[in-house]
Coordinates of N, CA and C in Angstrom, one line a residue:
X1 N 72.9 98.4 128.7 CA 72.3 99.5 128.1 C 70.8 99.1 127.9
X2 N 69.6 100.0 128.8 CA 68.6 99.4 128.0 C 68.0 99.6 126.6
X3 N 66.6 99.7 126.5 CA 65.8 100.0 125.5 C 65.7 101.0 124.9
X4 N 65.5 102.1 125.8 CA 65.6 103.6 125.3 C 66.6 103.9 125.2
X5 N 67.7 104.0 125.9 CA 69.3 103.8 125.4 C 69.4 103.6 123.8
X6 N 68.9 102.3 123.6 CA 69.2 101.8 122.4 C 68.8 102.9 121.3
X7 N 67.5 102.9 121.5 CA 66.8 104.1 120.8 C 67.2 105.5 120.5
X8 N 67.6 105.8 121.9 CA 67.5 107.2 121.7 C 69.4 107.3 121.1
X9 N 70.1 106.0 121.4 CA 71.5 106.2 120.5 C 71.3 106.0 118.7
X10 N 70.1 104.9 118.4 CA 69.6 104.8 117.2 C 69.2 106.2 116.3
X11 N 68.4 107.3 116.9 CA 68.4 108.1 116.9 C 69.0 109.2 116.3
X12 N 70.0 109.1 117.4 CA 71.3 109.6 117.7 C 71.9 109.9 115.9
X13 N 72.5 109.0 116.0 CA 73.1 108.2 114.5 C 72.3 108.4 113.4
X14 N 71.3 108.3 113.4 CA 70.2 108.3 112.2 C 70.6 109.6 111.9
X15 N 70.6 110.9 112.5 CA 70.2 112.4 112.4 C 71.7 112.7 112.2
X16 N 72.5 112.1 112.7 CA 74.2 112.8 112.6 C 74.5 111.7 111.2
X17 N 74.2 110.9 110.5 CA 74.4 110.5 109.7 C 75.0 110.9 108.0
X18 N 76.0 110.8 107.7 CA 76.6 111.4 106.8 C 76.6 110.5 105.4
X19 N 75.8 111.5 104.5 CA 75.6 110.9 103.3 C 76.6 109.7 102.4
X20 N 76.5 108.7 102.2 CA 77.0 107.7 101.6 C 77.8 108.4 100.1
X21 N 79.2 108.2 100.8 CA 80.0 109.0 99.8 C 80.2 107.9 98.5
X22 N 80.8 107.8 97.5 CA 81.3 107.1 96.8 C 83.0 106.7 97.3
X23 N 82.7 105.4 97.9 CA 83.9 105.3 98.4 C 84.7 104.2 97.7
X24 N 85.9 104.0 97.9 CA 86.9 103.0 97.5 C 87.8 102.2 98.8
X25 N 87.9 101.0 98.5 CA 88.9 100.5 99.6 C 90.4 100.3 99.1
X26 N 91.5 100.6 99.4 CA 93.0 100.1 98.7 C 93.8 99.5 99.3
X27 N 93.7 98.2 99.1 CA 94.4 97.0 100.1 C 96.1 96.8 99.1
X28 N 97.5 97.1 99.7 CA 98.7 96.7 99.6 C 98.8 96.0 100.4
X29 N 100.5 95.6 99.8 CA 101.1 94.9 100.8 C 102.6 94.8 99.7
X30 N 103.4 95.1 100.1 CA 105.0 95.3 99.4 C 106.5 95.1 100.3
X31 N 107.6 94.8 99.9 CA 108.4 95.0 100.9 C 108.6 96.1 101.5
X32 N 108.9 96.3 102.8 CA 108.4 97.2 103.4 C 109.8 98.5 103.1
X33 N 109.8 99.7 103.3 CA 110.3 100.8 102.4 C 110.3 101.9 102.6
X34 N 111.0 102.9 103.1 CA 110.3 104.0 103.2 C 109.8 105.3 102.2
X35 N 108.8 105.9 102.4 CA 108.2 106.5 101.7 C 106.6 105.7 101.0
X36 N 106.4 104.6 101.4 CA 105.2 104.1 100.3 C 103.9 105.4 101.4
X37 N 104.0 105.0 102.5 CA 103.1 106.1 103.0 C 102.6 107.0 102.0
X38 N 103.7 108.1 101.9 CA 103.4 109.5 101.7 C 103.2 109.0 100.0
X39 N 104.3 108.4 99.4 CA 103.5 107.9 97.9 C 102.1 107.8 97.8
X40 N 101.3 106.4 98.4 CA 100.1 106.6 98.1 C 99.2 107.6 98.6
X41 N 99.6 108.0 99.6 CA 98.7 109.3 99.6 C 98.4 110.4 99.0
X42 N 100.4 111.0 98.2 CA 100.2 111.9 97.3 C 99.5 111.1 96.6
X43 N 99.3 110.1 95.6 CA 98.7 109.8 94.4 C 97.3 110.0 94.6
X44 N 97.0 109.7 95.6 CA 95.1 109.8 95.7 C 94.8 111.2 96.0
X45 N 95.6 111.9 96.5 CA 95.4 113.3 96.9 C 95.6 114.2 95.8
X46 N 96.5 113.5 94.4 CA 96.8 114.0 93.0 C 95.5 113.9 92.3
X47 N 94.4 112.5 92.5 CA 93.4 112.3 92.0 C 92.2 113.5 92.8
X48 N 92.7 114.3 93.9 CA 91.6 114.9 94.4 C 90.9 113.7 94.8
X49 N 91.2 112.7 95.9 CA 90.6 111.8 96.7 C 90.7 111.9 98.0
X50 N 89.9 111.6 98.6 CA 90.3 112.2 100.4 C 89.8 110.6 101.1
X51 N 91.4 110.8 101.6 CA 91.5 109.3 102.9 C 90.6 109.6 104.0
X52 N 89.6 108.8 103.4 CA 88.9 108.4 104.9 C 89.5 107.7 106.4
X53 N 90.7 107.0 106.2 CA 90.8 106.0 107.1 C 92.2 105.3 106.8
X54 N 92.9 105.0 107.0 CA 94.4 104.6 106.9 C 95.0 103.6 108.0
X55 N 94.7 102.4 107.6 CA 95.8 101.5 108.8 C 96.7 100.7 107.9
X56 N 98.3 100.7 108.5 CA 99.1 99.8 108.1 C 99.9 99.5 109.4
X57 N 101.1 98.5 108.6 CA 101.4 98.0 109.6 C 102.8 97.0 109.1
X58 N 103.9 97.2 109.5 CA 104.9 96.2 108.7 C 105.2 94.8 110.0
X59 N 105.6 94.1 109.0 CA 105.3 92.9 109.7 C 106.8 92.2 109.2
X60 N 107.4 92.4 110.1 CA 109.2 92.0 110.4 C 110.2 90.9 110.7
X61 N 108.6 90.2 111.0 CA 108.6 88.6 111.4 C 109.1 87.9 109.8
X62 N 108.6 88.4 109.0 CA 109.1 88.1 107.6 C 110.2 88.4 107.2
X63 N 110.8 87.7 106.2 CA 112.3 88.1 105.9 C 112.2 88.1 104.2
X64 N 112.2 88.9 103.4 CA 112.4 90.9 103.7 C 110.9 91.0 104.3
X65 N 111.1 92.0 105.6 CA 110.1 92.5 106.2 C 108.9 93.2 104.7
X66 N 107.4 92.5 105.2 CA 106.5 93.3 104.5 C 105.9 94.5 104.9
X67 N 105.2 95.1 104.1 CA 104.6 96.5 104.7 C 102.8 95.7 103.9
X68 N 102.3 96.8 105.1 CA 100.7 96.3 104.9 C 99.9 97.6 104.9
X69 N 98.8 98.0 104.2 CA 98.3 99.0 104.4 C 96.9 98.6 103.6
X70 N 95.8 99.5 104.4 CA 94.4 99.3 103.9 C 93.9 100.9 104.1
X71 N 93.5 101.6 102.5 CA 92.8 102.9 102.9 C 91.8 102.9 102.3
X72 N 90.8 103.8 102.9 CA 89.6 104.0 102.7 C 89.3 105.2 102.2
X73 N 88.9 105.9 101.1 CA 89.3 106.8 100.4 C 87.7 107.2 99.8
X74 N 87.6 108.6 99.9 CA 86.1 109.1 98.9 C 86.7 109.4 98.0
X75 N 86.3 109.2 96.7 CA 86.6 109.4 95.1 C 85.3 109.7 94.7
X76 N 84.4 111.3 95.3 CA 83.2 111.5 94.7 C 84.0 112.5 93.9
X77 N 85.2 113.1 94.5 CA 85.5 114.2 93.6 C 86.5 113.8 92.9
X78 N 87.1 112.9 92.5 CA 88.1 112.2 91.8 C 88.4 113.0 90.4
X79 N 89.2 113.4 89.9 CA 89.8 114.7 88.9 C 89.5 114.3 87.7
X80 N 89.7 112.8 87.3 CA 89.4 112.1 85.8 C 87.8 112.2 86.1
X81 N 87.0 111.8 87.2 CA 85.2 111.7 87.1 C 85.1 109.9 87.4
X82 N 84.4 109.8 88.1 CA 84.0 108.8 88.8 C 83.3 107.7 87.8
X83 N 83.6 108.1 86.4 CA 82.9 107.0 85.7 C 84.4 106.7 84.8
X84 N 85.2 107.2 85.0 CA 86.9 106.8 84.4 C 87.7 106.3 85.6
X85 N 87.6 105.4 86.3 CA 88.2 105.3 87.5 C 89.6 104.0 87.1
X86 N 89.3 103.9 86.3 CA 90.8 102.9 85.6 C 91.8 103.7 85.8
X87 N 91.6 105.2 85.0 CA 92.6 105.6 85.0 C 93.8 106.5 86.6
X88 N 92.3 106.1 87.0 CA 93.6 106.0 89.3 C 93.8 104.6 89.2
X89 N 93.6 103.5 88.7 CA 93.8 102.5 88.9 C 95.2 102.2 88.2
X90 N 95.6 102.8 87.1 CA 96.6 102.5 86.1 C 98.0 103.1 86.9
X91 N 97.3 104.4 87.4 CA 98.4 105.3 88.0 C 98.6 104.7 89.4
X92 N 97.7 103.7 90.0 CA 97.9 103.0 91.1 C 99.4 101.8 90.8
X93 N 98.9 101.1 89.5 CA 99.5 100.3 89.4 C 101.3 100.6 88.7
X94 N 101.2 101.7 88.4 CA 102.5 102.5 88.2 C 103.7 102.5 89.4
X95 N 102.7 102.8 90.7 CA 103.4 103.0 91.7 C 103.7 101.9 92.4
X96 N 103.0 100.8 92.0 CA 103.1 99.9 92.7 C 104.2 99.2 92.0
X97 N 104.5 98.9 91.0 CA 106.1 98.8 90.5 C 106.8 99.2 90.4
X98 N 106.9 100.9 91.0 CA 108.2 101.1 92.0 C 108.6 100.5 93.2
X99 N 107.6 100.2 93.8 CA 107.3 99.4 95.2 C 107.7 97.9 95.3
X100 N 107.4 97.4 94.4 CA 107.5 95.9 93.9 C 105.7 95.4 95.0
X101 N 104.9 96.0 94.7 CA 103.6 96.1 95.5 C 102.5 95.8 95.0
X102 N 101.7 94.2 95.7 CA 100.8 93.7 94.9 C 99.8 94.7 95.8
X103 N 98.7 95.0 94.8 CA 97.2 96.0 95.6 C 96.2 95.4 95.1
X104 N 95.3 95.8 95.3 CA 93.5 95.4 94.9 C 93.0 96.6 95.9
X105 N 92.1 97.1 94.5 CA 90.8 98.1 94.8 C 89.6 97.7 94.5
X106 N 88.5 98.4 95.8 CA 87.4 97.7 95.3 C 86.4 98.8 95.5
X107 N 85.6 99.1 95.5 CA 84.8 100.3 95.4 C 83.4 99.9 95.7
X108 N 82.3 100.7 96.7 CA 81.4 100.5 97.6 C 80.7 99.9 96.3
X109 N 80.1 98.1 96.6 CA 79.2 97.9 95.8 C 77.9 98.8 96.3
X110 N 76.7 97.6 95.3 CA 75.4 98.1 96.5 C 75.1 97.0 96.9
X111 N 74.3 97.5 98.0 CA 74.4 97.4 99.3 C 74.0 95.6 99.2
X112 N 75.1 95.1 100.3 CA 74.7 93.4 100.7 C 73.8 93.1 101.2
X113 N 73.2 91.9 101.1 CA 72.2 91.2 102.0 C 72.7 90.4 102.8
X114 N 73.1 90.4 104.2 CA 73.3 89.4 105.0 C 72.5 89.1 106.4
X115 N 72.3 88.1 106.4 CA 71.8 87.3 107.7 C 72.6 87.1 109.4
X116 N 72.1 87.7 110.3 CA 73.0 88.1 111.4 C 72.6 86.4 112.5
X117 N 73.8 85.7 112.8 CA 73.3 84.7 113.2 C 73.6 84.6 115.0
X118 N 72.7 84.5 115.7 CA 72.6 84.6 117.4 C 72.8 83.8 117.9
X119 N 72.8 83.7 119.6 CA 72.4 82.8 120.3 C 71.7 83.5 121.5
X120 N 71.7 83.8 122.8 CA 70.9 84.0 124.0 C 71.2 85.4 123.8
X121 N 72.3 86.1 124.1 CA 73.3 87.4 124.0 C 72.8 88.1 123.4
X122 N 72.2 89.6 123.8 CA 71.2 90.5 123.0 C 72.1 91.9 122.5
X123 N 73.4 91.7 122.9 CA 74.5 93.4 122.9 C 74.9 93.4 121.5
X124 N 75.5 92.2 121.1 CA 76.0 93.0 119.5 C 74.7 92.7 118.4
X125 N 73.7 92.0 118.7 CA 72.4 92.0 118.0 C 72.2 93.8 117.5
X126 N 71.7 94.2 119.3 CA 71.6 95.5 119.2 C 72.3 96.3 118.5
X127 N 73.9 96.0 118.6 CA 74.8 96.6 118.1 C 74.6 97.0 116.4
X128 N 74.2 95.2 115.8 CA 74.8 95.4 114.6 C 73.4 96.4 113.8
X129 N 72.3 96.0 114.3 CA 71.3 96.3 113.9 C 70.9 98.0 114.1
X130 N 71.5 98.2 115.5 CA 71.7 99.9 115.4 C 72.2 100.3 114.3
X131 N 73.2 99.6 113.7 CA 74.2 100.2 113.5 C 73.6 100.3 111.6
X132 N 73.1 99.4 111.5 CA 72.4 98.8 109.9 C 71.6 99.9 109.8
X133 N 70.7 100.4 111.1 CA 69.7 101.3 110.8 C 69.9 102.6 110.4
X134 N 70.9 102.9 111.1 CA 71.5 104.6 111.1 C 72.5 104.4 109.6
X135 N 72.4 103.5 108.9 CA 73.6 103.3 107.6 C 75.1 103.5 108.1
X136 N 75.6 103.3 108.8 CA 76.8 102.9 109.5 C 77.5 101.8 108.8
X137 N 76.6 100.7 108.8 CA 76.5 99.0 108.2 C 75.8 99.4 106.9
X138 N 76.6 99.6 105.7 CA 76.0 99.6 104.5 C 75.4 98.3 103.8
X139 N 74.3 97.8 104.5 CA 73.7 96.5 103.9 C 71.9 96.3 104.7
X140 N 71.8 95.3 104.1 CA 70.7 95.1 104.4 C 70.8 93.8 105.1
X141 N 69.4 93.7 106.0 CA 69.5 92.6 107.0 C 68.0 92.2 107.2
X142 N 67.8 91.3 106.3 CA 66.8 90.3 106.2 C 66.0 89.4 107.1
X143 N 66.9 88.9 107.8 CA 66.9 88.1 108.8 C 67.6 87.6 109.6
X144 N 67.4 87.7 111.1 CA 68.2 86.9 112.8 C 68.2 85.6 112.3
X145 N 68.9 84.8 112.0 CA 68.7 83.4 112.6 C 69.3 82.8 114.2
X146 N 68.6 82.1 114.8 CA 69.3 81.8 116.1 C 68.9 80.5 116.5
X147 N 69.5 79.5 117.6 CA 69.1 78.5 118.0 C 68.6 78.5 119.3
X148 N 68.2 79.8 119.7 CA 67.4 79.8 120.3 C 66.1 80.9 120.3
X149 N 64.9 80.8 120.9 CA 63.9 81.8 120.4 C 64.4 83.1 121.5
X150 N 65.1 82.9 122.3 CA 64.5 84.2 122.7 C 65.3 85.5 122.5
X151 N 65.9 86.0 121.5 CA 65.7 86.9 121.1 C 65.0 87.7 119.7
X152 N 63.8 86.8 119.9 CA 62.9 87.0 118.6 C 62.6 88.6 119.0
X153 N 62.1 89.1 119.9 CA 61.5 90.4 120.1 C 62.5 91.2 120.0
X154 N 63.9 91.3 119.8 CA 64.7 92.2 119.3 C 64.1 92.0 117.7
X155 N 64.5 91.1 117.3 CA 64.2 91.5 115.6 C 63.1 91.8 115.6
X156 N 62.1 91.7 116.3 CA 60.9 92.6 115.6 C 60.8 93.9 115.6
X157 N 61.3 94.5 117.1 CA 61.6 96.4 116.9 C 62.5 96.9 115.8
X158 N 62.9 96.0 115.1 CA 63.4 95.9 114.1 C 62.9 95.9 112.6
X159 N 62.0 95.1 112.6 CA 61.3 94.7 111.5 C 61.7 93.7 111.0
X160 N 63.0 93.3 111.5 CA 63.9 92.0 110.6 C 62.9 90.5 111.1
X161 N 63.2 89.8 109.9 CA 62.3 88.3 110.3 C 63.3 87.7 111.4
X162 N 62.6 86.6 111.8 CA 63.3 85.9 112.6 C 63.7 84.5 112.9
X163 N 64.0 83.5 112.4 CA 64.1 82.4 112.2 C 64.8 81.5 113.5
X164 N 64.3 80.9 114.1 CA 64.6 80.0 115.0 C 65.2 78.3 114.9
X165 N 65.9 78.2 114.7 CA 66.7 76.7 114.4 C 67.1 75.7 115.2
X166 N 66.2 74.9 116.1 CA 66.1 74.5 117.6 C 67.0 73.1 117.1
X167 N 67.0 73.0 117.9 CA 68.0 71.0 117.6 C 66.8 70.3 118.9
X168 N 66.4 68.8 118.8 CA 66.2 68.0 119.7 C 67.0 67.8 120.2
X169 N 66.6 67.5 121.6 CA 68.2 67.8 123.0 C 68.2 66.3 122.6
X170 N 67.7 65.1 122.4 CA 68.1 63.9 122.8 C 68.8 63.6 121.4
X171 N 68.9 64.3 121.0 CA 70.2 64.0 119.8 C 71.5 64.3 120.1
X172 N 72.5 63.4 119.8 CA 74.0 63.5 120.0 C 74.7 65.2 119.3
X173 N 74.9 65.4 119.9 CA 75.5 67.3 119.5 C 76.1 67.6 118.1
X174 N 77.0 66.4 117.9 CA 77.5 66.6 116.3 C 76.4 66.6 115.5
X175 N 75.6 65.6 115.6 CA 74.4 65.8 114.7 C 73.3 66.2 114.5
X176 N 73.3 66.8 115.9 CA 72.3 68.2 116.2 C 72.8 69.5 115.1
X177 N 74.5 69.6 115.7 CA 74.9 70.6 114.8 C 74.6 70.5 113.0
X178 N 74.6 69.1 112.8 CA 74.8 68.8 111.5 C 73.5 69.6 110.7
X179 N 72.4 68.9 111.8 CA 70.8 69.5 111.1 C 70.6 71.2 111.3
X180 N 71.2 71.7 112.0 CA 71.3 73.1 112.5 C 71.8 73.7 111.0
X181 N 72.9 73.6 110.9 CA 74.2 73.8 109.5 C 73.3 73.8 108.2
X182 N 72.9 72.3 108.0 CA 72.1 71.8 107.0 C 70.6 72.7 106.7
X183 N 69.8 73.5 107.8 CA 69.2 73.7 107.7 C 69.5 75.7 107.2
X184 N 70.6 75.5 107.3 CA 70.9 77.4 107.4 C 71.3 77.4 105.6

């Protein structure tokens, strides 16, 4: 993909971009059972919450087989109000001792700061950084580090800094890596 590729998909994304809902993540995992499905869904759908996104998965290799599930859920319109949110939490945890089902919710902080770390390979750079721009990647991105320079001129159409972390070649590799590590 070249440059303008890049762009005109950055673009793309930027303009189809959908406002940053108030979202929640709901990570289970219980003996596996039927009905937990359509359970948590009624319950979040009782809160007036709409599933963004739904993957589970039972895992049989275990003995009693577990069930796994992770939903992604908007709770801008949530029925109690987005500033009582214990109380889907309480009714979360109701259902989850029918289930015998340990969960954790966590809800969109703001936004992270993380550092994207390289090497020669310019595709998921592009990738992640497209992706940061158009708010896809809810975070911020400060700076490339890489150990090598040459993808400094992606992070600059970027604006992101760029930090370069070279090793002396006539150093033994473990302790090249060590000063590389040490230095991040």
């Amino acid at each position: 993909m070249g440059i303008n590729s890049m762009v005109a998909a950055s673009c793309f994304l930027k303009s189809h971009m959908h406002r940053i809902l108030p979202a929640g993540v709901l990570l289970v995992q219980c003996p596996d059972a039927k009905g937990v499905v359509a359970a948590l869904a009624q319950l979040l759908f009782g809160f007036n919450c709409n599933i963004l996104q739904s993957d589970q998965f039972s895992d049989e290799t275990l003995q009693p087989s577990r069930f796994f599930q992770r939903i992604h859920f908007d709770f801008s319109d949530v029925s109690v109000g987005t500033g009582n949110l214990a109380v889907l939490e309480r009714a979360v945890d109701e259902l989850a001792r029918r289930y015998e089902m340990d969960w954790k919710v966590s809800y969109r902080p703001k936004r992270k700061r993380m550092a994207v770390l390289v090497s020669k390979m310019d595709h998921c750079l592009f990738d992640l950084l497209i992706r940061q721009r158009s708010g896809e990647l809810h975070c911020d991105i400060p700076v490339v580090i890489s150990n090598h320079p040459d993808l400094q001129h992606v992070a600059k159409m970027f604006n992101v800094d760029f930090e370069h972390i070279g090793f002396k070649r006539d150093l033994d590799k473990v302790i090249a890596k060590q000063q590389q590590e040490a230095a991040l």
